[in-house]
Structure formats: C-alpha cells, structure tokens
Tab-separated table of C-alpha atoms in Angstrom:
chain	number	residue	atom	x	y	z
A	1	LYS	CA	29.014	-0.712	13.258
A	2	PHE	CA	26.568	1.990	13.937
A	3	VAL	CA	23.647	1.238	16.208
A	4	THR	CA	20.429	3.532	15.124
A	5	ARG	CA	17.051	4.125	16.532
A	6	ILE	CA	14.664	6.438	14.730
A	7	TYR	CA	11.888	7.880	16.775
A	8	LEU	CA	8.593	9.512	15.549
A	9	GLY	CA	6.407	12.056	17.131
A	10	GLU	CA	6.555	14.399	20.226
A	11	PRO	CA	6.298	11.759	22.924
A	12	SER	CA	9.260	9.845	21.287
A	13	VAL	CA	11.279	12.869	21.210
A	14	ALA	CA	10.706	13.105	24.804
A	15	ARG	CA	11.958	9.751	25.315
A	16	CYS	CA	15.197	10.547	23.163
A	17	SER	CA	15.696	13.522	25.301
A	18	ARG	CA	15.430	11.307	28.506
A	19	ARG	CA	17.794	8.980	26.914
A	20	LEU	CA	20.330	11.743	26.134
A	21	SER	CA	20.002	13.161	29.587
A	22	SER	CA	20.864	9.474	31.137
A	23	SER	CA	23.668	9.300	28.637
A	24	ARG	CA	25.238	12.620	29.739
A	25	ARG	CA	24.995	11.566	33.234
A	26	ALA	CA	26.619	8.199	32.378
A	27	HIS	CA	29.356	10.047	30.359
A	28	PRO	CA	29.745	13.329	32.179
A	29	SER	CA	32.887	14.232	30.106
A	30	LYS	CA	32.329	14.849	26.461
A	31	SER	CA	34.956	15.812	23.719
A	32	LYS	CA	34.865	19.216	22.108
A	33	GLN	CA	33.915	17.478	18.842
A	34	GLU	CA	30.760	15.904	20.679
A	35	ARG	CA	29.711	19.121	22.267
A	36	GLY	CA	29.894	20.808	18.878
A	37	ILE	CA	27.751	18.277	17.199
A	38	THR	CA	25.244	18.637	19.829
A	39	ARG	CA	25.042	22.370	19.325
A	40	HIS	CA	24.850	22.034	15.664
A	41	LEU	CA	22.040	19.547	15.639
A	42	THR	CA	20.086	21.834	17.753
A	43	SER	CA	20.735	25.016	15.756
A	44	ASN	CA	18.039	24.229	12.928
A	45	ASN	CA	20.774	23.073	10.299
A	46	ILE	CA	20.139	19.559	10.217
A	47	HIS	CA	21.025	19.567	6.467
A	48	ASP	CA	24.732	19.552	7.176
A	49	LYS	CA	24.706	16.636	9.524
A	50	MET	CA	26.812	14.415	7.057
A	51	SER	CA	29.636	16.853	7.331
A	52	PHE	CA	30.593	15.806	10.900
A	53	PRO	CA	33.286	13.116	10.916
A	54	ARG	CA	32.412	9.695	12.707
A	55	LEU	CA	28.728	10.699	12.825
A	56	THR	CA	26.199	8.784	10.686
A	57	ALA	CA	22.442	9.706	10.044
A	58	THR	CA	20.933	6.325	9.518
A	59	ALA	CA	17.302	7.698	8.480
A	60	LEU	CA	15.026	10.707	8.547
A	61	LEU	CA	11.485	10.294	9.272
A	62	LEU	CA	8.541	12.494	9.113
A	63	SER	CA	5.846	12.658	12.019
A	64	GLY	CA	3.496	15.621	12.006
A	65	ALA	CA	5.115	18.994	11.866
A	66	ALA	CA	8.246	17.879	13.313
A	67	VAL	CA	11.449	16.144	12.177
A	68	ALA	CA	13.112	13.889	14.932
A	69	VAL	CA	16.389	12.244	14.041
A	70	ALA	CA	18.340	10.083	16.271
A	71	PHE	CA	22.035	9.504	15.782
A	72	SER	CA	24.734	7.279	17.204
A	73	SER	CA	28.319	8.061	17.354
A	74	PRO	CA	31.038	5.476	17.537
A	75	ARG	CA	30.992	5.944	21.334
A	76	GLY	CA	27.329	4.892	21.460
A	77	LEU	CA	26.132	8.336	22.537
A	78	PRO	CA	22.823	9.385	21.049
A	79	PHE	CA	22.394	12.841	19.894
A	80	ILE	CA	19.083	14.400	18.660
A	81	GLY	CA	18.481	16.943	16.195
A	82	ARG	CA	14.810	18.563	15.922
A	83	ARG	CA	13.349	21.404	14.089
A	84	GLN	CA	9.784	22.625	13.368
A	85	ARG	CA	8.497	22.255	9.632
A	86	PRO	CA	5.573	24.061	7.979
A	87	ALA	CA	2.665	22.001	7.386
A	88	ARG	CA	2.582	19.751	4.464
A	89	THR	CA	-0.236	19.012	2.148
A	90	ALA	CA	-1.678	15.416	1.816
A	91	ALA	CA	0.273	12.791	0.155
A	92	ALA	CA	3.168	15.206	-0.785
A	93	ALA	CA	6.277	13.071	-1.375
A	94	VAL	CA	9.146	13.745	0.615
A	95	VAL	CA	12.461	14.755	-1.428
A	96	PRO	CA	14.111	11.290	-1.944
A	97	LEU	CA	16.190	10.361	1.130
A	98	ARG	CA	19.134	8.022	1.914
A	99	VAL	CA	19.249	5.234	4.512
A	100	ALA	CA	22.917	5.048	5.354
A	101	ALA	CA	24.358	1.568	6.037
A	102	SER	CA	28.141	0.720	6.796
A	103	SER	CA	28.998	0.888	3.132
A	104	THR	CA	25.999	1.310	0.976
A	105	SER	CA	23.230	3.851	0.748
A	106	THR	CA	19.552	3.295	-0.553
A	107	GLN	CA	17.633	6.061	-1.897
A	108	TYR	CA	13.959	6.126	-1.141
A	109	ASP	CA	10.753	8.053	-1.253
A	110	ILE	CA	8.334	8.749	1.611
A	111	VAL	CA	4.631	9.270	0.807
A	112	LYS	CA	2.813	10.200	3.952
A	113	VAL	CA	-0.920	9.088	4.650
A	114	ASP	CA	-2.546	12.030	6.507
A	115	LEU	CA	-5.191	10.878	8.884
A	116	ALA	CA	-7.126	12.386	11.793
A	117	ASP	CA	-6.367	11.714	15.451
A	118	GLY	CA	-2.649	11.366	15.007
A	119	ARG	CA	-3.047	8.220	12.754
A	120	ASP	CA	-0.763	9.414	10.053
A	121	TYR	CA	1.736	6.749	8.763
A	122	PRO	CA	4.554	6.722	6.093
A	123	ILE	CA	4.713	4.600	3.045
A	124	TYR	CA	8.531	3.939	2.393
A	125	ILE	CA	9.124	3.389	-1.426
A	126	GLY	CA	12.788	2.232	-2.600
A	127	SER	CA	14.616	-0.551	-4.125
A	128	GLY	CA	17.436	-2.923	-2.749
A	129	PHE	CA	17.232	-2.121	0.911
A	130	SER	CA	19.818	-3.939	2.954
A	131	ASP	CA	18.634	-5.917	6.064
A	132	ASP	CA	20.062	-3.056	8.242
A	133	GLU	CA	18.349	-0.339	6.135
A	134	ALA	CA	14.964	-2.231	6.169
A	135	ALA	CA	15.157	-2.860	10.065
A	136	ALA	CA	15.983	1.000	10.474
A	137	LEU	CA	12.751	1.918	8.746
A	138	ILE	CA	10.471	-0.878	9.900
A	139	ARG	CA	11.210	-1.741	13.515
A	140	PRO	CA	10.195	1.768	15.004
A	141	HIS	CA	6.823	0.873	14.056
A	142	VAL	CA	6.621	-2.278	16.006
A	143	ARG	CA	5.309	-0.899	19.294
A	144	GLY	CA	5.613	-3.939	21.714
A	145	ASN	CA	8.161	-6.711	21.896
A	146	ARG	CA	6.052	-9.411	19.947
A	147	ALA	CA	5.579	-9.712	16.432
A	148	LEU	CA	3.588	-12.218	14.199
A	149	ILE	CA	4.550	-12.367	10.416
A	150	VAL	CA	1.828	-13.589	8.213
A	151	THR	CA	2.754	-14.737	4.741
A	152	ASN	CA	1.748	-17.399	2.190
A	153	ASP	CA	3.276	-20.544	0.873
A	154	VAL	CA	4.615	-18.923	-2.170
A	155	VAL	CA	6.218	-15.740	-0.701
A	156	ASP	CA	7.649	-17.642	2.362
A	157	LYS	CA	10.454	-19.356	0.233
A	158	TRP	CA	11.688	-16.001	-1.039
A	159	TYR	CA	11.227	-13.615	1.847
A	160	LEU	CA	10.032	-14.922	5.151
A	161	ASP	CA	13.539	-15.798	6.383
A	162	ARG	CA	14.870	-12.265	5.472
A	163	TYR	CA	12.079	-10.306	7.082
A	164	THR	CA	12.223	-12.387	10.257
A	165	LYS	CA	15.773	-11.399	10.601
A	166	ILE	CA	14.950	-7.847	9.774
A	167	LEU	CA	12.076	-7.567	12.628
A	168	GLU	CA	14.214	-9.377	15.119
A	169	GLY	CA	16.351	-7.374	17.580
A	170	ASP	CA	15.777	-4.714	20.034
A	171	GLY	CA	14.122	-7.565	22.231
A	172	VAL	CA	11.435	-8.308	19.701
A	173	ARG	CA	10.295	-11.925	19.573
A	174	VAL	CA	9.252	-12.714	16.060
A	175	ASP	CA	6.591	-15.663	15.328
A	176	VAL	CA	5.309	-16.692	11.891
A	177	ILE	CA	2.419	-18.394	10.142
A	178	VAL	CA	2.242	-19.579	6.724
A	179	LEU	CA	-1.230	-19.571	4.922
A	180	PRO	CA	-2.132	-21.216	1.324
A	181	ASP	CA	-1.820	-18.832	-1.328
A	182	GLY	CA	-4.611	-17.655	-3.559
A	183	GLU	CA	-7.773	-15.675	-3.878
A	184	GLU	CA	-9.836	-18.898	-3.135
A	185	ASN	CA	-8.328	-18.964	0.208
A	186	LYS	CA	-9.200	-15.302	1.245
A	187	THR	CA	-11.939	-16.705	3.570
A	188	PHE	CA	-13.026	-16.228	7.180
A	189	GLU	CA	-11.970	-19.723	7.839
A	190	CYS	CA	-8.342	-19.089	6.578
A	191	MET	CA	-8.177	-15.707	8.481
A	192	SER	CA	-9.258	-17.292	11.606
A	193	MET	CA	-6.002	-19.416	11.468
A	194	ILE	CA	-4.207	-15.980	12.207
A	195	LEU	CA	-6.476	-15.578	15.290
A	196	ASP	CA	-5.855	-19.045	16.421
A	197	LYS	CA	-2.072	-18.648	16.129
A	198	ALA	CA	-2.208	-15.255	18.001
A	199	LEU	CA	-4.021	-16.868	20.760
A	200	GLU	CA	-1.949	-19.855	20.881
A	201	LEU	CA	1.164	-17.519	21.414
A	202	GLY	CA	-0.435	-15.588	23.940
A	203	LEU	CA	-0.062	-12.282	21.981
A	204	ASP	CA	-1.354	-9.127	23.692
A	205	ARG	CA	-2.733	-5.902	22.531
A	206	ARG	CA	0.785	-4.448	22.175
A	207	SER	CA	1.822	-7.177	19.670
A	208	THR	CA	2.258	-6.256	15.924
A	209	PHE	CA	0.952	-8.228	13.026
A	210	VAL	CA	3.151	-8.126	9.769
A	211	ALA	CA	1.452	-8.772	6.302
A	212	LEU	CA	4.127	-10.242	4.061
A	213	GLY	CA	2.694	-10.779	0.605
A	214	GLY	CA	0.169	-9.527	-1.706
A	215	GLY	CA	-3.412	-8.247	-1.457
A	216	VAL	CA	-4.972	-11.506	-0.204
A	217	ILE	CA	-2.475	-11.696	2.703
A	218	GLY	CA	-2.593	-7.874	3.337
A	219	ASP	CA	-6.358	-7.828	3.692
A	220	MET	CA	-6.666	-10.874	5.763
A	221	VAL	CA	-3.877	-9.841	8.095
A	222	GLY	CA	-5.425	-6.198	8.499
A	223	PHE	CA	-8.773	-7.816	9.245
A	224	ALA	CA	-7.438	-10.001	11.824
A	225	ALA	CA	-5.313	-7.047	13.337
A	226	ALA	CA	-8.558	-4.999	13.448
A	227	ILE	CA	-10.549	-7.521	15.347
A	228	TYR	CA	-7.994	-9.328	17.406
A	229	GLN	CA	-8.459	-7.953	21.091
A	230	ARG	CA	-10.593	-5.327	19.452
A	231	GLY	CA	-7.561	-4.011	17.529
A	232	VAL	CA	-3.803	-4.359	17.488
A	233	ASN	CA	-1.171	-2.851	15.173
A	234	PHE	CA	0.006	-4.097	11.961
A	235	ILE	CA	2.463	-3.252	9.172
A	236	GLN	CA	2.044	-3.961	5.438
A	237	VAL	CA	5.093	-5.141	3.431
A	238	PRO	CA	3.514	-5.942	0.022
A	239	THR	CA	5.274	-8.150	-2.473
A	240	THR	CA	3.089	-7.555	-5.490
A	241	VAL	CA	2.408	-4.517	-7.681
A	242	MET	CA	-1.428	-4.787	-6.681
A	243	ALA	CA	-0.659	-4.325	-3.018
A	244	MET	CA	1.939	-1.865	-3.497
A	245	VAL	CA	-0.164	0.641	-5.565
A	246	ASP	CA	-3.378	-0.120	-4.076
A	247	SER	CA	-4.480	-2.673	-1.298
A	248	SER	CA	-1.811	-2.018	1.359
A	249	VAL	CA	-2.529	1.783	1.575
A	250	GLY	CA	-5.741	3.078	3.026
A	251	GLY	CA	-6.779	0.479	5.689
A	252	LYS	CA	-9.551	-1.418	3.745
A	253	THR	CA	-9.358	-4.930	5.083
A	254	GLY	CA	-11.414	-8.152	4.645
A	255	VAL	CA	-12.220	-11.426	3.325
A	256	ASN	CA	-14.531	-12.858	0.763
A	257	HIS	CA	-17.876	-14.468	1.181
A	258	PRO	CA	-19.367	-17.162	-1.099
A	259	LEU	CA	-21.998	-14.421	-2.385
A	260	GLY	CA	-19.610	-11.585	-2.736
A	261	LYS	CA	-16.098	-10.334	-2.806
A	262	ASN	CA	-14.729	-8.485	0.313
A	263	MET	CA	-18.226	-8.317	1.924
A	264	VAL	CA	-16.799	-9.019	5.411
A	265	GLY	CA	-14.165	-6.542	6.852
A	266	ALA	CA	-13.106	-3.517	8.624
A	267	PHE	CA	-11.254	-0.195	8.169
A	268	HIS	CA	-7.980	-0.611	9.983
A	269	GLN	CA	-4.949	1.468	9.239
A	270	PRO	CA	-1.295	0.082	9.166
A	271	GLN	CA	1.351	1.653	11.234
A	272	CYS	CA	3.404	1.994	8.038
A	273	VAL	CA	3.788	0.326	4.622
A	274	PHE	CA	7.302	-0.661	3.590
A	275	ILE	CA	7.782	-0.959	-0.229
A	276	ASP	CA	11.037	-2.503	-1.604
A	277	THR	CA	10.510	-2.837	-5.384
A	278	SER	CA	13.076	-5.418	-5.608
A	279	ASN	CA	10.649	-7.825	-4.130
A	280	LEU	CA	8.912	-7.705	-7.370
A	281	ASP	CA	11.789	-9.739	-9.109
A	282	THR	CA	10.248	-13.061	-8.140
A	283	LEU	CA	6.567	-11.879	-9.080
A	284	PRO	CA	5.178	-13.861	-11.940
A	285	ASP	CA	4.568	-11.630	-15.258
A	286	ARG	CA	0.807	-12.425	-15.090
A	287	GLU	CA	0.655	-11.075	-11.539
A	288	LEU	CA	2.736	-7.993	-12.287
A	289	LYS	CA	0.424	-7.067	-15.161
A	290	SER	CA	-2.661	-7.568	-12.939
A	291	GLY	CA	-1.314	-4.789	-10.730
A	292	ILE	CA	-0.975	-2.373	-13.472
A	293	SER	CA	-4.642	-2.242	-13.923
A	294	GLU	CA	-4.788	-0.459	-10.831
A	295	VAL	CA	-2.076	1.959	-11.805
A	296	VAL	CA	-4.012	2.791	-14.865
A	297	LYS	CA	-7.152	3.459	-12.822
A	298	TYR	CA	-5.443	6.414	-11.253
A	299	GLY	CA	-4.920	8.098	-14.506
A	300	LEU	CA	-8.610	7.655	-15.717
A	301	ILE	CA	-10.353	8.804	-12.548
A	302	ARG	CA	-8.198	11.959	-11.304
A	303	ASP	CA	-4.707	12.035	-12.957
A	304	ALA	CA	-4.767	12.685	-16.824
A	305	PRO	CA	-0.775	13.568	-16.732
A	306	PHE	CA	-0.172	10.168	-15.141
A	307	PHE	CA	-2.332	8.222	-17.729
A	308	GLU	CA	-0.400	10.114	-20.550
A	309	TRP	CA	3.096	8.953	-18.843
A	310	GLN	CA	1.528	5.499	-18.708
A	311	ALA	CA	0.861	5.450	-22.303
A	312	GLU	CA	4.300	6.480	-23.112
A	313	ASN	CA	6.061	4.146	-20.607
A	314	MET	CA	3.899	0.921	-20.535
A	315	GLY	CA	6.743	-0.956	-22.297
A	316	LYS	CA	8.959	-0.118	-19.622
A	317	LEU	CA	6.294	-1.112	-16.643
A	318	ILE	CA	5.889	-4.542	-18.158
A	319	GLY	CA	9.441	-4.814	-18.956
A	320	ARG	CA	10.238	-4.251	-15.303
A	321	ASP	CA	12.192	-1.140	-15.810
A	322	PRO	CA	13.164	-0.263	-12.084
A	323	ASP	CA	12.823	3.545	-12.422
A	324	ALA	CA	9.478	3.563	-14.267
A	325	THR	CA	8.404	0.773	-11.638
A	326	ARG	CA	9.333	2.885	-8.827
A	327	TYR	CA	7.832	6.132	-10.198
A	328	ALA	CA	4.344	4.285	-10.911
A	329	ILE	CA	4.111	3.121	-7.538
A	330	LYS	CA	5.135	6.246	-5.887
A	331	ARG	CA	2.512	8.254	-7.976
A	332	SER	CA	-0.310	5.852	-7.456
A	333	CYS	CA	0.406	5.885	-3.666
A	334	GLU	CA	0.352	9.641	-3.844
A	335	ASN	CA	-2.994	9.566	-5.612
A	336	LYS	CA	-4.336	6.935	-3.301
A	337	ALA	CA	-3.051	8.836	-0.049
A	338	GLU	CA	-4.852	12.079	-1.285
A	339	VAL	CA	-8.212	10.266	-1.504
A	340	VAL	CA	-7.792	8.337	1.920
A	341	LYS	CA	-7.121	11.545	3.573
A	342	ALA	CA	-10.404	13.334	2.057
A	343	ASP	CA	-12.681	10.309	2.604
A	344	GLU	CA	-11.113	7.576	4.774
A	345	LYS	CA	-14.413	5.470	5.052
A	346	GLU	CA	-15.550	5.658	1.516
A	347	ALA	CA	-18.633	7.903	1.806
A	348	GLY	CA	-18.126	9.228	-1.525
A	349	LEU	CA	-14.803	10.228	-3.079
A	350	ARG	CA	-12.997	7.198	-2.099
A	351	ALA	CA	-15.535	4.989	-3.939
A	352	THR	CA	-14.130	6.505	-7.138
A	353	LEU	CA	-11.173	4.326	-6.656
A	354	ASN	CA	-13.430	1.404	-7.550
A	355	LEU	CA	-13.706	2.141	-11.410
A	356	GLY	CA	-14.474	-1.040	-13.044
A	357	HIS	CA	-14.732	-2.851	-9.673
A	358	THR	CA	-18.405	-3.515	-9.523
A	359	PHE	CA	-18.376	-5.407	-12.984
A	360	GLY	CA	-15.041	-6.946	-12.202
A	361	HIS	CA	-16.082	-8.145	-8.642
A	362	ALA	CA	-19.002	-9.690	-10.321
A	363	ILE	CA	-16.684	-11.616	-12.820
A	364	GLU	CA	-14.294	-12.814	-10.059
A	365	THR	CA	-17.270	-14.103	-7.980
A	366	GLY	CA	-19.347	-15.579	-10.684
A	367	SER	CA	-16.234	-17.260	-12.269
A	368	GLY	CA	-15.107	-18.764	-9.079
A	369	TYR	CA	-12.453	-17.070	-6.746
A	370	GLY	CA	-9.023	-17.828	-8.248
A	371	THR	CA	-10.212	-18.056	-11.791
A	372	TRP	CA	-9.243	-14.602	-12.520
A	373	LEU	CA	-6.664	-12.392	-10.662
A	374	HIS	CA	-8.184	-9.420	-9.133
A	375	GLY	CA	-6.596	-6.912	-11.705
A	376	GLU	CA	-7.626	-8.842	-14.749
A	377	GLY	CA	-11.377	-8.875	-13.485
A	378	VAL	CA	-10.729	-5.008	-12.838
A	379	ALA	CA	-9.375	-4.659	-16.558
A	380	ILE	CA	-12.483	-6.090	-17.940
A	381	GLY	CA	-14.588	-4.119	-15.709
A	382	THR	CA	-12.901	-1.112	-16.557
A	383	CYS	CA	-13.653	-1.819	-20.417
A	384	MET	CA	-17.392	-2.363	-19.360
A	385	ALA	CA	-17.533	1.086	-17.461
A	386	ALA	CA	-15.964	2.786	-20.360
A	387	THR	CA	-18.191	1.211	-22.712
A	388	MET	CA	-21.139	2.017	-20.646
A	389	SER	CA	-20.128	5.608	-20.351
A	390	GLU	CA	-19.534	5.973	-24.072
A	391	LYS	CA	-22.970	4.457	-24.858
A	392	MET	CA	-24.656	7.169	-22.556
A	393	GLY	CA	-22.536	10.011	-24.310
A	394	TRP	CA	-20.379	10.724	-21.068
A	395	ILE	CA	-17.152	10.105	-22.895
A	396	ASP	CA	-16.230	9.945	-26.648
A	397	GLU	CA	-15.357	7.057	-28.650
A	398	ASP	CA	-11.671	8.345	-28.841
A	399	LEU	CA	-11.227	8.038	-25.197
A	400	LYS	CA	-12.852	4.588	-24.950
A	401	ARG	CA	-10.567	3.328	-27.454
A	402	ARG	CA	-7.291	4.697	-25.689
A	403	ILE	CA	-8.657	2.705	-22.448
A	404	TYR	CA	-8.929	-0.425	-24.509
A	405	ASP	CA	-5.492	0.390	-26.026
A	406	ILE	CA	-3.517	0.875	-22.978
A	407	LEU	CA	-5.066	-2.427	-21.318
A	408	GLU	CA	-4.313	-4.431	-24.198
A	409	HIS	CA	-0.701	-2.879	-24.311
A	410	ALA	CA	-0.408	-4.030	-20.791
A	411	ASP	CA	-1.502	-7.478	-22.115
A	412	LEU	CA	-4.557	-7.430	-19.744
A	413	PRO	CA	-7.830	-8.916	-20.800
A	414	VAL	CA	-10.629	-6.579	-22.190
A	415	LYS	CA	-13.196	-9.117	-22.864
A	416	LEU	CA	-14.656	-12.499	-21.428
A	417	PRO	CA	-13.276	-15.606	-22.613
A	418	LYS	CA	-15.418	-18.276	-24.602
A	419	ASP	CA	-15.373	-20.513	-21.618
A	420	SER	CA	-16.649	-17.877	-19.068
A	421	PRO	CA	-19.622	-18.925	-17.050
A	422	MET	CA	-20.889	-15.318	-17.013
A	423	THR	CA	-24.369	-14.719	-18.112
A	424	VAL	CA	-26.573	-11.427	-17.757
A	425	ASP	CA	-28.573	-12.970	-14.857
A	426	THR	CA	-25.389	-13.652	-13.032
A	427	PHE	CA	-23.956	-9.966	-13.669
A	428	ASN	CA	-27.150	-8.421	-12.468
A	429	ARG	CA	-27.630	-10.914	-9.271
A	430	LEU	CA	-23.987	-10.371	-8.168
A	431	MET	CA	-23.836	-6.630	-8.934
A	432	SER	CA	-26.935	-6.195	-6.800
A	433	LEU	CA	-24.849	-7.431	-3.746
A	434	ASP	CA	-22.115	-4.720	-4.271
A	435	LYS	CA	-20.843	-2.723	-1.315
A	436	LYS	CA	-21.813	0.349	-3.118
A	437	VAL	CA	-25.420	-0.337	-3.224
A	438	ALA	CA	-27.325	2.174	-1.253
A	439	ASP	CA	-31.068	1.823	-0.110
A	440	GLY	CA	-31.455	-1.066	-2.642
A	441	GLN	CA	-29.975	1.285	-5.408
A	442	LEU	CA	-26.799	0.197	-7.446
A	443	ARG	CA	-24.156	2.923	-7.649
A	444	LEU	CA	-21.361	2.769	-10.168
A	445	ILE	CA	-18.054	4.546	-10.974
A	446	LEU	CA	-18.406	5.901	-14.463
A	447	LEU	CA	-16.267	8.087	-16.444
A	448	ARG	CA	-17.353	11.567	-17.659
A	449	GLY	CA	-16.027	14.380	-19.527
A	450	ASP	CA	-12.230	14.680	-20.348
A	451	LEU	CA	-9.634	12.190	-19.469
A	452	GLY	CA	-9.273	12.185	-15.504
A	453	GLY	CA	-12.974	12.928	-14.808
A	454	CYS	CA	-15.381	10.405	-13.390
A	455	VAL	CA	-18.413	10.237	-11.277
A	456	PHE	CA	-19.858	8.210	-8.457
A	457	THR	CA	-23.593	7.832	-8.958
A	458	GLY	CA	-26.720	6.141	-8.978
A	459	GLU	CA	-28.413	8.163	-11.485
A	460	PHE	CA	-27.330	6.511	-14.855
A	461	ASP	CA	-29.043	4.843	-17.724
A	462	GLU	CA	-30.289	1.541	-16.875
A	463	ASN	CA	-30.634	0.522	-20.423
A	464	ALA	CA	-26.932	1.392	-21.107
A	465	MET	CA	-25.920	-0.789	-18.294
A	466	GLN	CA	-27.960	-3.765	-19.544
A	467	GLU	CA	-26.827	-3.250	-23.324
A	468	THR	CA	-23.354	-3.227	-22.123
A	469	ILE	CA	-23.647	-6.403	-19.991
A	470	LYS	CA	-25.363	-8.083	-23.065
A	471	GLU	CA	-22.672	-7.028	-25.287
A	472	PHE	CA	-19.904	-8.444	-23.249
A	473	VAL	CA	-21.824	-11.794	-22.606
A	474	ALA	CA	-22.499	-12.059	-26.460
A	475	GLU	CA	-18.831	-11.981	-27.090
A	476	ILE	CA	-18.683	-15.367	-24.922
A	477	ASP	CA	-20.823	-17.119	-27.382
A	478	ALA	CA	-19.321	-15.375	-30.362
C-alpha cells in the first residue's frame, strides 16, 4: 500500500526537500532505478511520471505558480518533482486529473479561487472518491493536529463516520458535533454550540473546523471559524447542490437574525472545498431542485452560453445525470471564483450574485425560516426581478418568459402560494433591511440588455418595484 503526502506552496516544498535529504542520509545507497527516477522528476518532465514501474503519483495539486508533487515508492522513499508554471487566470479549471488508489482511479477537476496575500485555495470536484483518495486531497489542508467536524442530524447518518475516518491519520485527532438541521436553526444560539464544543475540547488556533453539510452548516461553521480565537482554519465539504455551486465558495459566512437573513456574519475563506457529487445521492429531490436556482443565476447575470446549456439539459440536471451534474457544478464554481477574485468583499461586482435574493430573502424571512428552501425563495425572487426589469423596459418579454420557463422546468416555484403571509408592507419592510442598502437607499440586482447582462443599482423606477410586489401579492388572493 502506497503512503502519500501532498504538499502545497514553496514552504512545503522546502519541507519536502528536508525530508528527502533526511531520507537520503537514512538510506545512503540507492538503486540505479531510484536515482533515475529522481533525475527524471527534476528534469521538468513530470507528465511521464506514470511510466516508471513501482512509482505511483497519488495526486497533483496546484499552488501559486509551482507544481509540487510528493511520491512514495514501495521502499517508502519520498521523491519530489517540481517545475515552474506560467501564471493562470482566475478560476481556470485544471485539466481533469486522476487520484490514484491501489486499484482504482477517480477523475476530478480543480477550480482555483485566486485571492490576495497567498490565500488561494482549490475546489476539488469529482464523483465517487474512495476514502484514500479523499484523504489524499483533504488532509493536507488540516494544518494542525486537531479537527472538529460539524454536521447536522440528517447528514450524520450518511456521511459522518466516513469523513471522520478520512480525516483521521497522520496524528490528527478528530472530534465531532451534530447540530439540528434546517434554516430555522441557522441562529447565533445554534452556532454558539460550535464555539462551546471547541472550548470544551481545548482546541487552539491551529485547529481546523470542517463543515460537512449544506449551506446552513457551511455558513455557521465558517462564521464560528472566523470568530473562534479570532480566526481558525476551516474546510468545506458540501453535501447539497446549493452549497456546492454557491455557498461553500467565496468565504461568506453568517447566521440569520429574526429581523433579517444572514445579517450577522463575516468574510472568512476556507482552506479548500471538497466536492464529491456522489454525496448528492441521498439529497431529497426538493433540495436538489432548490440548488438549481443558483445554477440558473450564473447564466442570467454573466454566462449566456451556460444558460443555453441549462435550457437544453435541465431534464438531465433534475434527473441526476452524473456528467451534467458535474459540469453544472464545475461551471458554476468557475463563475463564482472569477467574481470572488475581482470583488472578495462585495463592494460591487459580487453583489450581482444576489440576483433575486433581495425579494427572495424577504420571502424567506416573512414566511418564517424553514417554510421555504433558500433556492425556492430565490426562484420566486428571480421572477420578481425579471418582471420588474421588463416593466422598466430593461429586458424584453421574450427573455422574461424564458426565465419563467427554465425555472418551471426545474420544478421551482415562480409565484407565491395562496397561503403565503406576504404583503406589500412586509416586502417593503424586510427589503429595507437588506444588506445591500447603502445610506438608506435600497439597491437591487436587475437584468438589463441581452441574456447574461445585469446591473447592481439604486437608480431604478420605484413605481415598477411597487407594481411588481403588488402583482405577486395579488396572486395570493387570486
């Protein structure tokens, strides 16, 4: 059985070199084959690494401009290959790689989130990783020797034991905490349970929090990691479409407040995001469809070809076709990473990712947390934003109809139900508390121009907004 470690970044390459030097001292005599392998791996020809007998490259990770690969031979001697790479643009996906195990190999993609100050991190996207393969990708991002897995009482029965096993090893002690499931539990009080557990366990600043679950768990764990001892590392292991395509990427963390959704939180980036699409096998259909609303968003605000692809493949997405699912997640992550690189703290561009969210958050809050799934509220909110944009003449009727059609094809709601408690006053009151309000002025993300065009603005027709709200509220009475 091959033992493998993967090192990222220049400091880690230095550590690898020191380990190689110590191994040479411990094993002064090397076979001709071993010396040949070492020369080959330092000759800028890593692509042929698999041609050497008895040598397995378990994973290839990118960090900055360098590629660092740690190998292990059957004798346990580490070999290191390293070469310089040209700079890559933000969020460009790496050519699909393979993680090699003893008898199987899983193909996967890496989308890199480029950030300042060396805070870049990878998003691993694949399906059906073995435990050894997952460990080879996740463990290098656990910086200390303590990890705390946080999950909910639905996900735990499916995946907690598995990911506990994956994280254990290399001297890492893993503890767990299971929280109640549901948006109604995304509260400061529930998040504080994570802090209580960490303090009880005596976790220090080198500890790593691991979010195993959907968007609620990811947001709460990220927030807890941001404020525990003024900041500790955390890793995202999303198990829902919503979390895979949106909330696990970009470092937005937080909890809900009775007066507004996600009103208490912080920006805190993860060390990595590990996406195994096979985790969606246990996801209920309603939650899968909820996540698709965020996929549709990317096509509407910036990626028209992606929208056209969705229109042709929506049946495959809601039918859980593995190839279509993996592509949709990968392309969504690429879009999200590009936006996060350009505007990490949501000064402008990143706000466009909230298409439909101002209306949608008002619906979620006004209806009572947990009544609607987030994506369902966003779907209705997107229809409201499209309707308002069409009323102002910013998009045509045909584009508005296509938006309604694709959301209905995804089996998502496009209007409020008859038992909705939403009123015009409720909408206006809750929208006035939106995080995008600046100096007392409400700002919205609206569609403008051709497919893929949008604006983030406070300069809109107030009458068009009020007419849109009244139109959707009137459908309740109708």
